[in-house]
Tab-separated table of C-alpha atoms in Angstrom:
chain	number	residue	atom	x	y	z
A	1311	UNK	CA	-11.052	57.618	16.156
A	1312	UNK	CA	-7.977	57.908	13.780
A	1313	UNK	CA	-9.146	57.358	10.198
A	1314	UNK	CA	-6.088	57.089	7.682
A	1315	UNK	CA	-6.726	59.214	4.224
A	1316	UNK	CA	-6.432	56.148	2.429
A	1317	UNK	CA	-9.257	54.463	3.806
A	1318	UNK	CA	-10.945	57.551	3.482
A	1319	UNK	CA	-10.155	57.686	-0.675
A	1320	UNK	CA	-10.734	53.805	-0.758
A	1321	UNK	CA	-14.617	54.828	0.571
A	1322	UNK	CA	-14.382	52.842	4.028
A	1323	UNK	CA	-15.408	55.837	6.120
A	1324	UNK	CA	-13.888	57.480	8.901
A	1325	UNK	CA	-15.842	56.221	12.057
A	1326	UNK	CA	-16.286	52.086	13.110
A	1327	UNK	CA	-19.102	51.890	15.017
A	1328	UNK	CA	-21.519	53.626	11.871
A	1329	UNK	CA	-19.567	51.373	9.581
A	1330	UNK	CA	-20.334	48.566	11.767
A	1331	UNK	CA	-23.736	50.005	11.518
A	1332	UNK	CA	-24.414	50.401	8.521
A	1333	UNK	CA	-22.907	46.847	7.418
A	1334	UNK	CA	-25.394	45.158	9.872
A	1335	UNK	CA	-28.672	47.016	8.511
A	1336	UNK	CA	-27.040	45.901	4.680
A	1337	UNK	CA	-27.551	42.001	6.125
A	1338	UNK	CA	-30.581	42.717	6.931
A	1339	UNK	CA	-32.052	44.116	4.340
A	1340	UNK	CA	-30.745	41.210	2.205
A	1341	UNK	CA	-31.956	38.534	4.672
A	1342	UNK	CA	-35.707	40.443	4.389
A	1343	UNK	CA	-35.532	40.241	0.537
A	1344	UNK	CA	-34.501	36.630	0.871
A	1345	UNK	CA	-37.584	35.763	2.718
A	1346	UNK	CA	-39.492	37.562	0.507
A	1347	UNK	CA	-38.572	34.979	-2.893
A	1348	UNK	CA	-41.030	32.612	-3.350
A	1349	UNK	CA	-40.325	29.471	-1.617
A	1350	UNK	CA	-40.383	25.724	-3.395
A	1351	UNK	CA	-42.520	23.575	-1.058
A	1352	UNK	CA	-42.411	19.760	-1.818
A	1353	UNK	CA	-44.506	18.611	-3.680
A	1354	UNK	CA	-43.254	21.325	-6.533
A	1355	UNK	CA	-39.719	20.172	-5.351
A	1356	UNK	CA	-40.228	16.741	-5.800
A	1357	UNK	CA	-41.743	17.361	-9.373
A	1358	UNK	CA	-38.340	19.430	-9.777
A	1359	UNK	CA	-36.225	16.448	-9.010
A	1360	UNK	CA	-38.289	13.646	-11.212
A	1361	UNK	CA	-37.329	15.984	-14.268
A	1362	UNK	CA	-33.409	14.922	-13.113
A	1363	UNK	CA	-34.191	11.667	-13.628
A	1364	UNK	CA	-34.381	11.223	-9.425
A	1365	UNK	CA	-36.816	9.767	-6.602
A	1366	UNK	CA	-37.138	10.784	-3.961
A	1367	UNK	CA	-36.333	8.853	-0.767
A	1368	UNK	CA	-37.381	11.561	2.172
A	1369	UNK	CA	-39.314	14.309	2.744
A	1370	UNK	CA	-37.814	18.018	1.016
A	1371	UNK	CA	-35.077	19.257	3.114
A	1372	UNK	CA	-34.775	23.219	1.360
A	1373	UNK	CA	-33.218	24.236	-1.803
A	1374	UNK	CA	-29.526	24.209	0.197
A	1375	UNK	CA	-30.312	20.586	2.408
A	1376	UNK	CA	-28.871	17.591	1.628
A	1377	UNK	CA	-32.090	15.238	0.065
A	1378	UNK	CA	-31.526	11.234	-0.357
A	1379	UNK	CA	-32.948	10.164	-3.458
A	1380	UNK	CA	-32.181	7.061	-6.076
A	1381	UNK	CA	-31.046	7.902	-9.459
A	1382	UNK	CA	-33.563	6.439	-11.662
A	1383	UNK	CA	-30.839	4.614	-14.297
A	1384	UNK	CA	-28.620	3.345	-12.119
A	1385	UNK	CA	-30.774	2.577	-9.099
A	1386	UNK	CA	-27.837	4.498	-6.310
A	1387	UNK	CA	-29.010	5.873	-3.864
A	1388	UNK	CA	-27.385	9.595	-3.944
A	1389	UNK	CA	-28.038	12.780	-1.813
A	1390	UNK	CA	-28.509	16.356	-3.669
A	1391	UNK	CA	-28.855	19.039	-3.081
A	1392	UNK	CA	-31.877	21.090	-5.356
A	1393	UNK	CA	-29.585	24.284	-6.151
A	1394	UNK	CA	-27.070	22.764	-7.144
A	1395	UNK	CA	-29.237	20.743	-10.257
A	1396	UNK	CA	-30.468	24.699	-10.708
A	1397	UNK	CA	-26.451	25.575	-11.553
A	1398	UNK	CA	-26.166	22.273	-14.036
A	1399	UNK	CA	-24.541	19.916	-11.821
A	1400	UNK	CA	-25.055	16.233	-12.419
A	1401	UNK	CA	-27.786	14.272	-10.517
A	1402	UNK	CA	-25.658	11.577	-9.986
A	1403	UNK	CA	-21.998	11.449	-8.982
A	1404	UNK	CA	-21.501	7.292	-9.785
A	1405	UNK	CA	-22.607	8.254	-13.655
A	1406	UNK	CA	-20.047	9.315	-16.317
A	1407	UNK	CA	-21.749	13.164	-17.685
A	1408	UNK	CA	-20.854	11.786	-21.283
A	1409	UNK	CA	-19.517	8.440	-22.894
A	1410	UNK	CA	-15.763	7.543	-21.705
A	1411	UNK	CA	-16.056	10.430	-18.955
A	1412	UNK	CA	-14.755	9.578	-15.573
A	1413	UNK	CA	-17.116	8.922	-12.552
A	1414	UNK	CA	-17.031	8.200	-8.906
A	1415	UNK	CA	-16.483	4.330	-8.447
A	1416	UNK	CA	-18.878	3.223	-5.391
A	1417	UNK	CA	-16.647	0.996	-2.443
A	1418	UNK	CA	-18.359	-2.169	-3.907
A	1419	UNK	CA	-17.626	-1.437	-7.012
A	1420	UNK	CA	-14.078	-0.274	-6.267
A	1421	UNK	CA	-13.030	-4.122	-4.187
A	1422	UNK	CA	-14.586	-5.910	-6.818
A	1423	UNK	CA	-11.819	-4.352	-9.260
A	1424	UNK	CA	-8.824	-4.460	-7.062
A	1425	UNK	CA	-9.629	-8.175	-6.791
A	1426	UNK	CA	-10.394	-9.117	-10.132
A	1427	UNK	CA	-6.519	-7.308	-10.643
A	1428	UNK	CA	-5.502	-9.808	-8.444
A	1429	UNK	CA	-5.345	-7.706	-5.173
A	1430	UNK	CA	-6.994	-8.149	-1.653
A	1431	UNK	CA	-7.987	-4.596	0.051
A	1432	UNK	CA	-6.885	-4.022	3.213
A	1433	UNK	CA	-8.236	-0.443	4.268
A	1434	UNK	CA	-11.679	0.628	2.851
A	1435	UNK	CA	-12.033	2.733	-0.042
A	1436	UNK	CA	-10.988	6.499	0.034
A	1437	UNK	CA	-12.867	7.393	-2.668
A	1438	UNK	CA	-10.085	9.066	-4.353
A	1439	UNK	CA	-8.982	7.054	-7.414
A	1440	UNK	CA	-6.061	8.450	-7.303
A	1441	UNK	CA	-4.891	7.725	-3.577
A	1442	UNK	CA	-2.624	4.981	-2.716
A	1443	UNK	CA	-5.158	2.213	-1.426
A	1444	UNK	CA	-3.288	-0.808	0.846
A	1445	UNK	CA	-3.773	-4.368	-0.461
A	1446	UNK	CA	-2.122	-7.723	-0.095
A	1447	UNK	CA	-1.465	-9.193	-3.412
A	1448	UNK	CA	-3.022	-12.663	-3.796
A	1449	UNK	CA	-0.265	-13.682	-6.150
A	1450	UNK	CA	3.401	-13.137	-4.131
A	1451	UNK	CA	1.463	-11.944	-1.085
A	1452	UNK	CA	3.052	-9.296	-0.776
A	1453	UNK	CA	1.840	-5.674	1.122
A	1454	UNK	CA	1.401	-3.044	-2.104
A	1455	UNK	CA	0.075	0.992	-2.696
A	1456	UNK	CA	-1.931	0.752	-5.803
A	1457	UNK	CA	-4.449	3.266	-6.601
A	1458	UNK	CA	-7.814	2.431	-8.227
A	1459	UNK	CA	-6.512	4.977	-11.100
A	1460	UNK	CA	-3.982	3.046	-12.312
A	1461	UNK	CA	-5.637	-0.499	-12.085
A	1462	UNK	CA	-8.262	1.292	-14.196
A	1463	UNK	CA	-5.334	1.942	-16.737
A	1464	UNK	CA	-4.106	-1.248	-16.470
A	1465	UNK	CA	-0.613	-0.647	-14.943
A	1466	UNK	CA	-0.828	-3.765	-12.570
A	1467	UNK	CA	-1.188	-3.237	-9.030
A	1468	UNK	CA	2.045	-5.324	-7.737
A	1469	UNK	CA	5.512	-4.049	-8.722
A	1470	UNK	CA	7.389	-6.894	-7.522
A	1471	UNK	CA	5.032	-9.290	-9.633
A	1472	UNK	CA	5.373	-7.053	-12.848
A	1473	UNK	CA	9.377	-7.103	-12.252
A	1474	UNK	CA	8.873	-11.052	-12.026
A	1475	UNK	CA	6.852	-10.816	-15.536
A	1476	UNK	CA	9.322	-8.572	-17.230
A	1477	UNK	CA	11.979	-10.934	-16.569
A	1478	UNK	CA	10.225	-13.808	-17.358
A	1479	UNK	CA	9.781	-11.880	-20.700
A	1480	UNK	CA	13.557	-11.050	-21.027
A	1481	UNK	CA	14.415	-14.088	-20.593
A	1482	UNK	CA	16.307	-15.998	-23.359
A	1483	UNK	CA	15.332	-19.002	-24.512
A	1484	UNK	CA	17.197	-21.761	-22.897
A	1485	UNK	CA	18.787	-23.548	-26.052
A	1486	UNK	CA	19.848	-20.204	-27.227
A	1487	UNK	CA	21.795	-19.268	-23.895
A	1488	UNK	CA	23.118	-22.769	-24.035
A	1489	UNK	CA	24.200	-22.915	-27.767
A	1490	UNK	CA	25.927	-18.869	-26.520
A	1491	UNK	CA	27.747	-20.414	-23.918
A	1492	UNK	CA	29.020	-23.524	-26.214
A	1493	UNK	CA	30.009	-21.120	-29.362
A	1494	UNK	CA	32.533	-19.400	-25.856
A	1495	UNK	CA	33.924	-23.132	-25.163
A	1496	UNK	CA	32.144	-23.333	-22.080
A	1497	UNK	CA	29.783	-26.577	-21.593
A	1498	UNK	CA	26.817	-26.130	-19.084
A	1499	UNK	CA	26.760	-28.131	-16.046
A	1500	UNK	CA	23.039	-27.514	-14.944
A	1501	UNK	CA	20.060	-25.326	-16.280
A	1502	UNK	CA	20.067	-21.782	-17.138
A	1503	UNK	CA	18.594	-19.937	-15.036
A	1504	UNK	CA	19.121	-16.096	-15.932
A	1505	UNK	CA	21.402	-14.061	-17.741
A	1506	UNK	CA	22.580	-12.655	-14.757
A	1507	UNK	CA	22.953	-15.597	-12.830
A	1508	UNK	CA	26.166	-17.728	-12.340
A	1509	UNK	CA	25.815	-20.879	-14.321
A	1510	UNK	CA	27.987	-23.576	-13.688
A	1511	UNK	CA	30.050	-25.041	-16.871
A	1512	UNK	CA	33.150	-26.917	-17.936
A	1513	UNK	CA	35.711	-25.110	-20.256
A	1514	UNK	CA	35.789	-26.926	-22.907
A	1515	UNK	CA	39.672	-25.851	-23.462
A	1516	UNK	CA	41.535	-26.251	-20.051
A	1517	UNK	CA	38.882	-28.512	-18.518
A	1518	UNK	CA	38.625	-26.183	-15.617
A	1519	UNK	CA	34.857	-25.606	-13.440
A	1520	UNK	CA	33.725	-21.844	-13.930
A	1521	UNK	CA	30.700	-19.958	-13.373
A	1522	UNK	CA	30.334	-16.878	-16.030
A	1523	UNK	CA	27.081	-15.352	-16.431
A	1524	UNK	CA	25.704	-15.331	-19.700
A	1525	UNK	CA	25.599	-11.645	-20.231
A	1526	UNK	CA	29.449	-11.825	-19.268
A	1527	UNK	CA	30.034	-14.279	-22.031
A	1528	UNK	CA	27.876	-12.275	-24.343
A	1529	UNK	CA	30.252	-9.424	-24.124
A	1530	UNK	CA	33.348	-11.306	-24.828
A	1531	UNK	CA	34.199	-12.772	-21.160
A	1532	UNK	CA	35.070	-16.755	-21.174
A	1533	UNK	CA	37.280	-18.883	-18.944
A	1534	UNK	CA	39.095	-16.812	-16.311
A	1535	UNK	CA	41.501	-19.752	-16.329
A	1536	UNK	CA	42.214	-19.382	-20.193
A	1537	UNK	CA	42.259	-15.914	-19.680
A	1538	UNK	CA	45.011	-15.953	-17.420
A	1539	UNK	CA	47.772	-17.572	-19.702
A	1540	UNK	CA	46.672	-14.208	-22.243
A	1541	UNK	CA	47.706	-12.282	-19.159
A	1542	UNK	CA	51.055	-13.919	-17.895
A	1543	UNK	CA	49.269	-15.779	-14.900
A	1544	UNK	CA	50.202	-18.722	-13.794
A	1545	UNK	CA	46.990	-21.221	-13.385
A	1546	UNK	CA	47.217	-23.242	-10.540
A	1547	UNK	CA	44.402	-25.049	-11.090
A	1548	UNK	CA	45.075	-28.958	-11.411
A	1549	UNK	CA	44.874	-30.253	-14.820
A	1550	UNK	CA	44.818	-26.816	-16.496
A	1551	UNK	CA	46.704	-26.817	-19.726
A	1552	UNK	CA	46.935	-23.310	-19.404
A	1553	UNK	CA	50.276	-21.501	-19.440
A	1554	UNK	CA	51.930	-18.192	-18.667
């Protein structure tokens, strides 16, 4: 054997095998005084569990098995494991631990609040809230990655819908637009549609056909054709009054 002398400082000994040794008789001795603790048998376990506010559903598993049981004030069935109420942990994952807390949405639960967003699942739950779910929105029908996180804060589940309600909201009033594009000496030819969308009119100067947009006329644009005699071009347009 070739021990180093910093193992030998660092008090790993000198010589394998005993360690090895020695490190197997340490299991066992812990292993003996683990079967020496007194054991819960079931009935005391499920007297345990009913103070948890939990019934249970099978027989006692051990402190460390997984036991199905229904939590008493929400009526889910849950599985638990007995240690882990003994460290404090909550007896039932689907219930918030205090008022506005978060808490694990069951799959039920979770489709019935895509859809009521307006959103048809595709894939079944993850059970991560946070985790890009698949759905089919029932409005535009479109394929989408929402998350069940941020339907539950309300920030829509269909981008190309919210960019169609944005718009809608940014749009201007159609007299308004129509009274802008008048005050420029432009008279519409057909509806407005948006503010960055061609819109037919009749100048009200030359008598020429353009199509401006309105933001173009809102930041000083007009009649290309009366623009041209400002800028020595020659409109060839017939019946343009315009001049060079």
């Amino acid at each position: 054997m070739t021990p180093t002398h910093g193992s030998i400082k660092q008090g790993q000994g000198g010589c394998g095998p005993c360690g090895r040794k020695k490190a197997g008789a340490g299991i066992s001795q812990a292993w003996a005084r683990r079967r020496e603790l007194p054991r819960t048998d079931g009935e005391q376990a499920a007297e345990e569990l009913q103070t948890f506010g939990l019934t249970p559903l099978e027989s006692y598993p051990g402190p460390a098995g997984l036991w199905a049981c229904r939590h008493d004030t929400c009526g889910r069935d849950v599985e638990i494991r007995l240690h882990n109420l003994h460290r404090g942990l909550r007896a039932c994952p689907y219930c918030p631990p205090a008022p506005g807390g978060r808490r694990r949405w069951p799959p039920d639960e979770a489709e019935a609040l895509m859809r009521a967003a307006g959103l048809e699942p595709l894939e079944p739950y993850s059970g991560r809230r946070q985790q890009a779910w698949r759905c089919r929105c029932t409005g535009c029908g479109r394929e989408t990655l929402p998350s069940l996180g941020g339907i539950l804060a309300e920030q829509g589940g269909c981008r190309h819908c919210a960019d169609v309600r944005a718009a809608e909201a940014r749009k201007t009033d159609p007299e308004v637009a129509a009274a802008d594009m008048r005050a420029a000496g432009l008279e519409p030819l057909e509806p407005y549609a948006t503010s960055m969308t061609p819109w037919r009119c009749r100048c009200t100067t030359c008598g020429s056909e353009v199509s401006p947009t309105l933001m173009k006329i809102r930041t000083g644009g007009g009649c290309r054709f009366c623009a041209s005699a400002v800028t020595g071009k020659v409109c060839r347009v017939v019946g343009c009054a315009s001049r060079v």
